[in-house]
């Protein structure tokens, strides 16, 4: 089965891999995550690069050495500078903007100090390439704010800004009785683009696949085209870069990023040949991309694309191709060459990319967060940073319980239990006679505790986890969380809408039917008031200990994963993409919390009225000291490293270098020599010859010379569609020869592929009709 899964992934990637340019050389200039770069256009040895955590990197020697600059008063946090630009007229001036940063900054001394260039009452955000320059008037730049859809213009390279307009779209709201009303609403800006042949023509591109055009410097906007309508979530269709050719100003390229495989059709590279009025899918259907760049190449364009996938390690049917994909075309996107295997990607270690699933506090200063791959992080008195504990275990920890002012227990998969008696400084493993997965734990004091988990398992200890007593829970589904309001009364929840309660300290449990068949990930309770977060942004609420339930809506359609109640009135919840809400009236009404983050949250806690904390994706920890007004992050992991964020050419015409900013660092492509077409197969086992009579002669040497099963033969076009498929009959010979009649196909490049059991072989052919 593993071989079949692996083969299916390789097949997806091979659909657009034709052949590679072995002469190209990629050099890594920075070995930390980078998101955009710019070169001094009067001296290409001077480079600026946007990094993570309020960092900007500067080089005066073409990337051989770098200075690290801090934008603002401190480094750290989740800020990603994905927009950076140097002035063309005064190269002392640099401007930066980014994700999860909040404003636009400007330096007039090569990055030594930074002043706020543009500040609003809300946090400003550049989703994709949202700062663009008018090449005819290089001191004129535009900025599009992701959240408010406002367009800003500066005619002095960011020294001052004017608010030009807000980009709106028509929207139809349907009611349950099939009636509707038309309204207008703000868009979410994914990127901006500008036509170099005319200073007044701008493009605003949204996160739901729409392209708007302005013909009057950004004051008025018309919807020009909808690139793609995703399968489920229209907002998961981000146009992150749109640019026009320097060779032919009416030819342009745009790429789409998406995150979830259920939202296909999606992604891809689009092209316009009429100045942006009409856009067509050029290649890479259903592939997620963030970066694209182009330069003149003879009578055509050289085009580079770079892929991006948030959930890089998914290998099921929802897999989104993107991460690690770098392709080059020398004919404006008709044929492509692969660089994927030539780049030394650095994939983050599993430990630093694992999720943190639970967070608790000993007191207002000392906290502990635990997660998969043996992760335990401790926040000590007097510090904001969270230190990883040295523990030589790679177990998947699921939960932590504070037993008293110095004792804590951590539990996880395969019956793992570890204990600390010195406020989390050191940990010892407590051997257990069982190997069931433990998902949740609650200790009332250092001696007495309860665990629950796999297949309804519940166990109680009265001797500090040395021995355990089995408790009959009457359920077979996994128990995922447990909470007690005092020594006797408690609740537990789990898969398939499981909810049980106890009134005798966990000795016996009563099953309560909630009429909801949905996984209950977390539960919180104070007295008889119980809250459970649900998918779709809803909260399941009971005011009588679970006898009666109502569903409360937060107002946003995001899956919620965690909830914490401080008392019967105050609580907060969070989940997918850091969507969070708080209540002051016991869950009747919920108010949105802007955490200025996009990572998933898996657990939350309220320590007091103002101190709240959360843990989640990629070993990330969130803290607020003012009840959610401002957030501080400890972003320990970085997730997949082979995501591309920017591709830019810099250099004299015809001698440009290509710079690629990625989560694996900043790369430069040296000496991008011409790619020569190859007649031979990409694998010597497969050779294909096209005859003048439109017949294909196939010569295939088997991987296994004794294999006597069928060998499948496919022809795949540039968009990944199978345009011809044949099954070659079983053959005892180690070589297969066949003459196959080609269907009527447009001229162009195609991939031929043979599948022999678990092996796939490819070759490129050119059809000239």
XYZ file of C-alpha atoms in Angstrom:
769
model
C 0.000 0.000 0.000
C 2.817 2.417 0.817
C 4.337 1.860 -2.609
C 1.023 2.702 -4.272
C 0.648 5.930 -2.279
C 4.217 6.927 -3.083
C 3.650 6.208 -6.742
C 0.498 8.321 -6.842
C 2.389 11.304 -5.425
C 5.228 10.880 -7.913
C 2.680 10.641 -10.711
C 1.113 13.958 -9.692
C 4.511 15.634 -9.717
C 5.538 14.075 -13.039
C 2.593 15.548 -14.877
C 4.519 18.770 -15.473
C 8.113 17.548 -15.185
C 9.619 17.343 -18.644
C 13.364 17.469 -18.221
C 15.904 19.288 -16.141
C 18.631 21.784 -16.864
C 21.650 20.096 -15.319
C 23.895 23.050 -16.095
C 22.099 25.419 -13.725
C 23.646 26.148 -10.351
C 21.621 27.238 -7.337
C 23.483 28.741 -4.377
C 21.996 29.310 -0.962
C 22.832 32.838 0.239
C 20.827 32.803 3.502
C 19.996 29.658 5.461
C 16.994 31.088 7.333
C 13.408 31.621 6.153
C 13.119 34.491 3.650
C 10.036 35.975 2.013
C 11.148 38.646 -0.487
C 14.294 40.398 -1.735
C 15.431 43.450 -3.672
C 18.703 44.615 -5.216
C 20.150 48.089 -5.564
C 19.504 48.868 -9.211
C 22.588 51.125 -9.307
C 24.836 48.535 -7.668
C 23.639 44.933 -7.874
C 26.055 43.857 -5.135
C 23.788 45.481 -2.529
C 20.897 43.211 -1.560
C 18.071 43.455 0.951
C 16.015 40.445 2.009
C 12.872 40.217 4.146
C 12.969 37.607 6.889
C 10.902 36.278 9.748
C 10.460 37.772 13.193
C 10.979 41.475 12.259
C 14.338 40.710 10.634
C 15.756 42.178 7.427
C 19.035 40.934 5.958
C 21.474 43.240 4.118
C 24.497 42.410 1.974
C 27.031 44.681 0.276
C 28.944 41.866 -1.455
C 26.304 40.115 -3.592
C 25.257 37.821 -0.755
C 28.648 36.559 0.438
C 28.110 38.111 3.888
C 25.017 39.535 5.538
C 24.060 41.997 8.261
C 20.967 41.259 10.310
C 18.743 44.298 10.872
C 15.824 44.540 13.313
C 12.752 46.494 12.241
C 11.247 48.073 15.340
C 12.132 47.816 18.992
C 12.635 44.069 19.226
C 13.050 40.931 17.163
C 10.979 37.773 17.267
C 7.285 37.140 16.760
C 5.458 35.874 13.681
C 6.056 38.821 11.322
C 7.050 37.808 7.785
C 8.418 40.569 5.544
C 7.049 39.377 2.215
C 7.244 42.813 0.548
C 10.542 44.716 0.347
C 11.613 47.368 -2.142
C 14.498 49.809 -2.641
C 14.104 53.222 -4.179
C 15.387 53.443 -7.745
C 16.295 57.130 -7.427
C 17.631 57.248 -3.843
C 19.083 53.863 -2.985
C 19.411 54.763 0.695
C 15.639 54.364 0.972
C 14.110 50.935 1.662
C 10.493 50.104 2.394
C 9.072 46.911 3.963
C 5.678 45.423 4.735
C 4.548 41.983 5.701
C 2.212 39.478 7.204
C 1.384 39.756 10.918
C 3.371 42.998 11.223
C 0.848 45.812 11.322
C 2.302 48.798 9.425
C 4.595 49.840 6.570
C 8.146 50.828 7.584
C 10.659 53.006 5.734
C 14.388 53.485 6.168
C 16.397 56.380 4.718
C 19.805 55.044 5.797
C 20.067 51.567 4.283
C 18.144 49.905 7.072
C 20.035 51.226 10.079
C 16.858 52.794 11.488
C 13.228 52.412 10.487
C 10.354 54.879 10.693
C 6.652 54.123 10.402
C 5.680 55.045 6.857
C 1.997 54.109 6.966
C -0.042 53.402 10.089
C -3.772 52.946 10.550
C -6.010 52.204 13.511
C -6.086 48.568 12.387
C -3.150 46.304 11.563
C -2.019 46.569 7.940
C -1.145 43.354 6.125
C 0.435 42.470 2.762
C -0.914 39.067 1.820
C 0.958 38.567 -1.451
C 3.019 41.024 -3.480
C 0.905 44.040 -2.510
C 3.475 46.844 -2.874
C 4.144 47.711 -6.520
C 6.089 50.451 -8.309
C 5.251 52.568 -11.345
C 8.300 51.943 -13.546
C 7.737 55.162 -15.524
C 7.556 57.168 -12.288
C 9.639 55.046 -9.890
C 8.927 57.245 -6.859
C 5.234 56.362 -7.199
C 4.289 53.192 -5.349
C 0.978 51.592 -4.427
C -0.014 49.430 -1.469
C -3.123 47.253 -1.082
C -4.212 46.346 2.461
C -5.400 42.758 2.740
C -8.109 43.196 5.372
C -9.672 46.578 4.555
C -9.324 46.487 0.754
C -7.937 50.030 0.820
C -5.544 51.188 -1.901
C -2.841 53.667 -0.867
C -0.597 55.708 -3.151
C 2.691 57.473 -2.452
C 4.449 59.795 -4.905
C 7.596 60.146 -2.777
C 8.429 56.483 -2.241
C 6.612 56.016 1.010
C 7.425 59.272 2.787
C 3.718 60.171 2.719
C 0.658 58.264 1.568
C -2.794 59.080 0.238
C -5.761 56.780 0.679
C -7.074 56.346 -2.853
C -10.134 54.143 -2.531
C -11.613 50.909 -1.159
C -12.101 48.049 -3.619
C -15.650 46.689 -3.384
C -17.503 43.876 -5.094
C -21.131 42.975 -5.680
C -22.373 40.196 -3.459
C -25.642 38.282 -3.322
C -26.926 37.024 0.036
C -29.370 34.128 -0.105
C -31.968 33.360 2.555
C -33.306 29.978 3.582
C -36.533 30.684 1.658
C -34.501 31.000 -1.603
C -34.928 34.759 -1.734
C -31.899 36.994 -1.962
C -30.696 40.551 -1.644
C -27.832 42.219 -3.479
C -25.247 44.217 -1.585
C -21.623 45.278 -1.886
C -18.736 44.264 0.316
C -15.001 44.802 0.612
C -12.644 42.341 -1.063
C -9.597 40.724 0.542
C -6.591 41.928 -1.425
C -4.154 39.186 -2.354
C -1.789 41.275 -4.509
C -1.482 44.286 -6.807
C -0.188 44.522 -10.365
C 0.675 47.373 -12.703
C 0.904 47.646 -16.479
C 4.262 49.126 -17.411
C 3.002 50.591 -20.697
C 0.547 52.905 -18.969
C 0.934 54.474 -15.529
C -2.807 54.664 -14.938
C -3.658 50.954 -15.332
C -3.553 48.944 -12.095
C -4.762 45.494 -11.086
C -6.140 44.415 -7.728
C -6.251 40.664 -7.189
C -8.230 39.026 -4.408
C -8.014 35.926 -2.240
C -11.101 34.480 -3.902
C -9.767 34.407 -7.462
C -11.029 37.789 -8.730
C -9.092 40.317 -10.811
C -10.119 43.985 -10.787
C -8.758 46.661 -13.144
C -8.444 50.397 -12.623
C -7.812 52.756 -15.537
C -7.529 55.920 -13.443
C -4.627 55.343 -11.027
C -6.660 53.218 -8.624
C -9.676 55.442 -7.974
C -12.290 53.276 -9.702
C -12.259 49.530 -10.203
C -14.031 47.089 -12.524
C -14.227 43.321 -12.115
C -12.376 41.948 -15.148
C -12.139 38.198 -14.670
C -12.725 35.336 -12.249
C -9.840 32.921 -12.622
C -11.330 29.916 -10.883
C -14.218 29.075 -8.579
C -12.985 26.577 -5.946
C -14.960 23.543 -4.947
C -15.949 24.492 -1.391
C -14.375 27.643 0.035
C -14.176 30.596 -2.399
C -11.750 32.423 -0.099
C -9.163 29.657 -0.572
C -8.054 30.959 -3.972
C -5.381 33.610 -3.392
C -3.882 35.456 -6.372
C -0.541 36.177 -4.719
C 1.413 37.634 -7.663
C 0.452 39.287 -10.950
C 3.028 40.817 -13.295
C 3.423 41.905 -16.901
C 6.172 41.115 -19.375
C 8.919 43.676 -19.979
C 9.100 42.386 -23.556
C 5.411 42.743 -24.380
C 3.431 44.910 -21.959
C 0.059 43.315 -22.756
C 1.317 39.836 -21.808
C 0.988 39.025 -18.149
C 1.187 36.144 -15.685
C -0.596 35.386 -12.399
C -0.370 32.542 -9.895
C -2.874 31.170 -7.369
C -2.201 29.763 -3.922
C -4.643 27.469 -2.141
C -4.407 25.353 0.981
C -7.041 22.624 0.977
C -7.331 19.757 -1.475
C -11.116 19.703 -1.175
C -11.167 23.096 -2.929
C -10.187 21.775 -6.352
C -10.271 22.952 -9.116
C -7.804 25.572 -7.962
C -4.284 26.934 -8.254
C -2.288 27.150 -11.462
C -0.485 29.642 -13.649
C -2.662 32.027 -15.676
C -1.718 34.170 -18.672
C -3.172 37.172 -20.463
C -2.250 38.351 -23.958
C -4.666 41.301 -24.171
C -3.407 43.545 -21.400
C -5.236 41.840 -18.560
C -8.823 41.814 -19.786
C -8.948 38.046 -20.208
C -6.959 35.391 -18.368
C -6.606 31.705 -19.255
C -5.125 28.780 -17.379
C -1.722 28.191 -18.935
C -0.417 25.218 -16.957
C -0.079 23.533 -13.543
C -3.768 22.940 -12.915
C -4.552 22.245 -9.239
C -0.982 23.156 -8.242
C -0.563 25.748 -5.507
C 1.964 28.496 -6.301
C 3.027 31.725 -4.628
C 5.850 33.042 -6.820
C 6.227 33.893 -10.502
C 8.693 36.029 -12.441
C 9.454 36.699 -16.100
C 12.072 38.363 -18.278
C 12.546 38.764 -22.064
C 14.106 35.738 -23.749
C 14.556 36.290 -27.473
C 11.126 36.657 -29.027
C 9.412 35.175 -25.995
C 9.419 35.252 -22.197
C 11.447 33.197 -19.777
C 9.067 32.390 -16.923
C 9.852 30.909 -13.509
C 7.259 29.670 -11.031
C 7.631 28.568 -7.400
C 5.188 26.395 -5.492
C 3.680 26.648 -2.032
C 1.739 24.121 0.058
C 0.695 24.710 3.656
C -0.019 21.046 4.424
C 3.082 19.622 2.819
C 2.997 16.218 4.474
C -0.563 15.235 3.482
C -0.500 12.211 1.178
C -4.193 11.378 0.946
C -6.692 12.301 -1.734
C -6.672 15.911 -0.507
C -2.997 16.366 -1.285
C -2.153 19.831 -2.651
C 0.917 19.808 -4.948
C 3.113 22.854 -4.556
C 5.936 22.714 -2.024
C 9.314 22.132 -3.619
C 8.126 22.810 -7.169
C 10.392 25.153 -9.146
C 9.912 25.254 -12.934
C 11.279 27.260 -15.840
C 9.883 27.939 -19.291
C 11.742 29.532 -22.208
C 8.695 29.875 -24.455
C 6.199 31.820 -22.381
C 4.852 28.772 -20.577
C 4.361 26.246 -23.370
C 7.028 23.811 -22.153
C 8.690 23.547 -18.764
C 11.929 22.390 -17.191
C 12.215 21.128 -13.628
C 14.652 22.348 -10.989
C 12.977 20.554 -8.096
C 15.723 18.010 -7.441
C 18.593 20.473 -7.906
C 17.901 22.580 -4.847
C 19.096 21.563 -1.409
C 15.828 21.977 0.446
C 16.058 21.927 4.214
C 12.960 20.306 5.616
C 12.392 21.264 9.223
C 13.057 18.537 11.770
C 9.854 16.787 12.873
C 10.369 17.855 16.487
C 10.339 21.557 15.709
C 7.372 21.276 13.348
C 5.169 19.120 15.575
C 1.937 20.484 17.079
C 1.647 21.626 20.696
C -1.627 20.131 21.861
C -1.973 21.367 25.443
C -0.912 24.343 27.529
C -1.314 24.903 31.298
C 0.092 27.242 33.950
C 1.447 26.600 37.440
C 0.916 30.301 38.185
C 0.889 33.602 36.286
C 4.609 33.348 35.521
C 5.280 29.647 34.946
C 3.640 27.777 32.091
C 4.081 24.466 30.334
C 3.125 23.367 26.810
C 3.353 19.813 25.456
C 2.921 18.162 22.079
C 4.002 15.521 19.654
C 7.536 14.235 19.112
C 8.508 14.623 22.766
C 7.950 18.376 22.905
C 7.773 19.978 26.344
C 8.244 23.749 26.602
C 8.573 25.659 29.857
C 8.108 29.364 30.553
C 10.081 30.294 33.644
C 9.632 33.211 36.072
C 10.747 36.574 34.752
C 10.904 35.580 31.074
C 8.563 35.626 28.092
C 10.417 33.004 26.047
C 9.535 29.327 26.253
C 12.482 26.967 26.648
C 12.450 23.418 25.243
C 13.072 20.822 27.921
C 15.889 18.352 27.336
C 14.016 15.074 27.280
C 15.339 12.147 25.261
C 11.924 10.937 24.185
C 10.085 11.209 20.888
C 6.687 10.172 22.202
C 3.574 11.986 21.061
C 2.446 13.838 24.180
C -1.250 14.737 24.233
C -2.034 16.448 27.558
C -0.581 17.911 30.756
C -2.076 18.308 34.215
C -0.793 20.526 37.039
C -1.153 18.586 40.301
C 0.138 21.250 42.728
C 2.554 24.198 42.808
C 5.490 22.040 41.693
C 4.132 18.720 40.327
C 2.927 18.038 36.788
C 2.042 14.940 34.777
C 2.246 14.594 30.982
C 0.556 11.750 29.083
C 0.477 10.558 25.484
C 0.321 7.780 22.939
C 1.222 4.155 23.777
C 0.576 4.610 27.488
C 3.375 7.134 28.023
C 3.365 8.993 31.354
C 6.097 11.378 32.519
C 6.255 13.366 35.754
C 8.009 16.470 37.073
C 8.279 17.470 40.740
C 10.376 20.627 40.208
C 8.002 22.887 38.242
C 8.845 21.276 34.923
C 12.649 21.533 35.065
C 13.257 17.766 34.914
C 11.102 14.826 33.890
C 11.059 11.109 34.625
C 9.122 8.401 32.830
C 6.677 6.338 34.877
C 6.423 2.802 33.443
C 2.889 1.599 32.744
C 1.635 -1.933 32.187
C -0.673 -0.841 29.370
C -0.006 0.634 25.924
C -3.335 2.333 25.228
C -3.180 5.830 23.810
C -3.842 8.368 26.561
C -5.450 11.565 25.285
C -6.340 13.394 28.483
C -5.302 13.569 32.155
C -6.500 15.268 35.348
C -4.674 15.122 38.695
C -6.467 16.447 41.783
C -3.250 16.329 43.836
C 0.164 14.658 43.354
C -1.275 11.245 44.326
C -4.810 11.095 42.915
C -5.457 11.344 39.193
C -7.504 10.076 36.259
C -6.603 9.375 32.623
C -8.773 8.597 29.599
C -8.224 7.815 25.953
C -8.339 5.076 23.369
C -11.600 3.125 22.928
C -13.269 4.603 26.009
C -10.394 3.756 28.352
C -10.586 5.376 31.828
C -8.161 4.620 34.668
C -7.719 6.063 38.165
C -4.623 6.170 40.395
C -4.244 6.973 44.088
C -0.475 6.416 44.342
C 1.109 8.936 41.953
C 0.628 6.811 38.806
C 2.410 3.729 40.158
C -0.715 1.588 39.774
C -3.974 2.131 37.935
C -7.539 0.889 38.413
C -9.677 0.293 35.321
C -13.012 2.102 35.241
C -15.916 0.912 33.109
C -16.909 3.888 30.963
C -19.648 2.066 28.991
C -18.317 3.574 25.730
C -16.096 2.290 22.930
C -15.104 5.551 21.230
C -11.961 7.547 22.023
C -12.224 9.967 24.933
C -10.349 13.130 23.988
C -10.789 15.487 26.952
C -11.832 15.427 30.577
C -12.619 18.191 33.064
C -13.676 18.301 36.714
C -15.464 21.177 38.419
C -14.655 19.758 41.882
C -13.412 16.476 43.360
C -16.640 14.661 42.486
C -18.287 16.225 39.430
C -16.692 15.871 36.034
C -17.342 15.638 32.299
C -15.590 13.951 29.382
C -16.031 14.150 25.616
C -14.680 12.480 22.506
C -15.299 11.122 19.065
C -18.727 10.732 17.446
C -20.373 13.236 19.775
C -19.354 11.356 22.912
C -20.317 13.079 26.177
C -20.251 11.393 29.607
C -20.389 12.723 33.166
C -19.594 11.549 36.674
C -20.771 12.648 40.111
C -18.462 10.452 42.210
C -14.958 11.407 41.166
C -14.850 9.197 38.078
C -15.845 5.866 39.629
C -18.943 5.599 37.433
C -19.947 7.466 34.281
C -23.289 8.283 32.664
C -23.669 8.608 28.880
C -25.565 11.718 27.764
C -26.948 12.031 24.228
C -26.249 15.443 22.661
C -27.859 14.591 19.284
C -24.673 15.759 17.530
C -22.542 13.231 15.656
C -19.350 15.292 15.557
C -15.952 14.889 17.165
C -15.804 16.794 20.460
C -12.144 17.766 20.769
C -12.251 19.818 23.981
C -14.581 20.594 26.849
C -14.694 23.242 29.579
C -17.023 23.546 32.544
C -17.692 25.672 35.608
C -20.410 24.351 37.895
C -23.298 23.160 35.729
C -22.341 25.281 32.727
C -20.581 23.224 30.039
C -19.140 24.400 26.712
C -17.844 22.343 23.772
C -16.316 23.912 20.605
C -17.651 22.640 17.279
C -16.883 22.821 13.602
C -18.374 25.687 11.639
C -17.641 28.240 14.353
C -20.312 26.987 16.740
C -20.372 26.362 20.492
C -22.382 23.605 22.154
C -23.706 24.997 25.441
C -25.454 23.427 28.435
C -26.508 25.309 31.554
C -27.647 22.245 33.502
C -24.721 19.836 33.419
C -25.537 18.322 30.060
C -29.238 17.569 30.392
C -30.172 20.155 27.771
C -28.096 21.658 24.981
C -28.196 24.631 22.632
C -25.878 25.564 19.768
C -24.521 29.109 19.866
C -23.012 30.738 16.787
C -19.866 32.844 16.856
C -20.569 34.333 13.438
C -17.639 32.835 11.523
C -17.542 29.516 9.667
C -14.225 28.213 11.047
C -13.627 24.963 12.909
C -13.023 25.524 16.628
C -10.649 23.199 18.463
C -10.333 24.440 22.041
C -12.176 26.340 24.768
C -11.455 27.615 28.281
C -13.861 29.003 30.898
C -12.596 31.279 33.673
C -15.962 31.404 35.421
C -19.604 30.927 34.458
C -19.575 34.081 32.365
C -16.111 34.476 30.847
C -14.619 32.103 28.289
C -12.682 32.090 25.047
C -12.361 29.667 22.167
C -10.066 29.302 19.154
C -9.275 26.951 16.306
C -8.481 26.825 12.635
C -6.272 29.676 11.291
C -6.224 31.318 14.743
C -9.897 32.244 14.558
C -10.830 33.150 18.145
C -13.814 34.477 20.094
C -14.630 35.475 23.680
C -17.818 35.706 25.704
C -18.770 37.746 28.759
C -22.291 36.363 29.217
C -21.853 32.638 29.623
C -21.711 31.802 25.931
C -24.865 33.501 24.745
C -22.942 35.999 22.623
C -19.414 35.843 21.209
C -17.027 38.590 20.102
C -14.295 38.092 17.508
C -10.658 38.261 18.693
C -8.058 39.338 16.143
C -4.957 37.267 16.952
C -3.170 38.493 13.824
C -2.124 34.936 13.029
C -3.004 32.137 10.617
C -1.699 29.030 12.360
C -4.111 26.492 13.824
C -4.718 26.587 17.572
C -5.244 23.306 19.430
C -5.575 24.382 23.071
C -6.388 27.540 25.024
C -6.406 28.512 28.684
C -7.508 31.504 30.788
C -5.221 32.059 33.781
C -7.071 35.173 34.951
C -9.138 38.036 33.519
C -6.308 39.361 31.343
C -3.696 36.592 31.005
C -4.676 34.055 28.335
C -2.558 31.546 26.417
C -2.821 29.157 23.478
C -0.736 26.461 21.791
C -0.917 25.016 18.321
C 0.535 24.280 14.916
C 4.303 24.130 14.345
C 5.102 24.414 18.085
C 3.569 27.890 18.300
C 2.568 29.519 21.601
C 0.390 32.637 21.944
C 0.134 34.914 25.022
C -1.973 37.973 25.819
C -1.748 40.134 28.943
C -4.747 42.345 28.158
C -7.604 39.936 27.418
C -6.855 39.562 23.724
C -6.095 43.150 22.694
C -2.445 42.413 21.977
C -0.733 39.075 21.405
C 2.830 37.862 21.849
C 4.085 34.826 19.992
C 6.692 32.201 20.515
C 6.997 30.805 17.002
C 9.352 27.916 17.489
C 8.683 25.794 14.398
C 8.458 26.811 10.759
C 6.661 23.932 9.112
C 7.542 22.907 5.573
C 10.687 24.587 4.295
C 10.380 24.143 0.545
C 7.758 26.868 0.045
C 8.645 29.646 -2.380
C 7.576 33.216 -1.553
C 9.316 35.356 -4.141
C 11.150 35.148 -7.466
C 12.852 38.292 -8.752
C 15.363 39.058 -11.531
C 18.080 41.666 -10.996
C 20.982 42.588 -13.266
C 21.742 44.141 -16.595
C 19.429 43.080 -19.462
C 20.348 39.587 -20.625
C 22.643 39.033 -17.632
C 20.116 39.029 -14.807
C 20.423 36.728 -11.844
C 17.321 35.072 -10.470
C 16.813 35.298 -6.709
C 14.393 32.984 -4.932
C 13.178 33.699 -1.389
C 11.851 30.594 0.307
C 11.341 29.073 3.718
C 14.545 27.131 3.046
C 16.445 30.416 2.663
C 17.466 32.786 -0.113
C 18.830 31.180 -3.298
C 20.396 32.636 -6.428
C 20.522 30.926 -9.812
C 23.992 31.446 -11.303
C 24.627 31.194 -15.022
C 21.134 30.140 -16.128
C 22.447 28.825 -19.464
C 20.194 27.864 -22.343
C 18.290 24.650 -21.888
C 18.791 22.335 -24.849
C 15.954 20.105 -25.948
C 16.641 16.412 -25.510
C 15.451 13.737 -27.898
C 16.252 10.859 -25.616
C 13.916 9.653 -22.895
C 14.159 11.034 -19.364
C 14.647 7.375 -18.452
C 16.651 5.096 -20.759
C 14.038 2.369 -20.251
C 11.513 4.261 -22.367
C 12.046 5.584 -25.890
C 9.284 6.988 -28.060
C 9.427 7.828 -31.760
C 6.676 9.732 -33.578
C 6.210 8.702 -37.213
C 4.890 11.019 -39.953
C 1.706 8.930 -39.990
C 0.888 10.110 -36.436
C 1.859 6.733 -35.017
C 3.865 6.361 -31.854
C 6.505 3.625 -31.695
C 7.178 2.671 -28.081
C 10.326 0.818 -26.922
C 10.231 -0.080 -23.232
C 12.690 -2.137 -21.145
C 11.014 -3.578 -18.058
C 12.215 -2.936 -14.528
C 11.532 -6.600 -13.821
C 12.401 -8.716 -16.840
C 10.159 -11.508 -15.494
C 7.125 -9.254 -15.003
C 4.190 -10.640 -17.020
C 1.414 -8.304 -15.971
C -0.106 -5.501 -17.995
C 1.933 -2.347 -18.627
C -0.132 0.826 -18.885
C 0.884 3.529 -21.332
C -0.338 7.125 -21.041
C 0.039 10.427 -22.860
C -0.410 13.456 -20.608
C -0.732 17.068 -21.726
C 0.860 20.134 -20.141
C -2.099 20.656 -17.795
C -1.864 17.149 -16.414
C -4.803 15.670 -18.305
C -4.527 12.110 -19.604
C -5.296 12.465 -23.322
C -4.561 8.861 -24.282
C -4.267 5.630 -22.299
C -3.594 2.091 -23.484
C -2.901 -1.212 -21.755
C -0.075 -3.122 -23.381
C -0.751 -6.872 -23.268
C 1.280 -9.158 -20.965
C 4.592 -10.085 -22.487
C 7.243 -12.524 -21.246
C 9.996 -10.632 -23.072
C 12.121 -8.163 -21.047
C 11.391 -5.552 -23.746
C 8.050 -4.302 -25.018
C 7.622 -2.851 -28.491
C 4.341 -1.410 -29.659
C 2.929 0.832 -32.379
C 0.160 3.048 -31.018
C -2.115 5.310 -33.014
C -2.145 8.856 -31.615
C -5.427 10.764 -31.333
C -5.694 14.181 -32.933
C -3.804 16.384 -30.494
C -2.742 20.043 -30.651
C 0.896 20.717 -31.363
C 3.061 20.984 -28.296
C 4.943 19.081 -25.607
C 3.520 15.985 -23.908
C 4.616 13.436 -21.349
C 4.584 9.737 -22.140
C 4.369 7.493 -19.111
C 4.515 3.751 -18.567
C 3.312 2.092 -15.368
C 4.677 -1.354 -14.570
C 3.368 -2.529 -11.209
C 4.814 -0.049 -8.688
C 7.208 1.540 -11.202
C 6.626 4.568 -13.425
C 8.823 5.784 -16.307
C 8.422 8.982 -18.292
C 9.618 10.485 -21.562
C 8.900 13.769 -23.327
C 7.571 13.992 -26.882
C 6.866 16.908 -29.204
C 3.859 16.717 -31.518
C 3.966 18.950 -34.604
C 0.759 18.920 -36.623
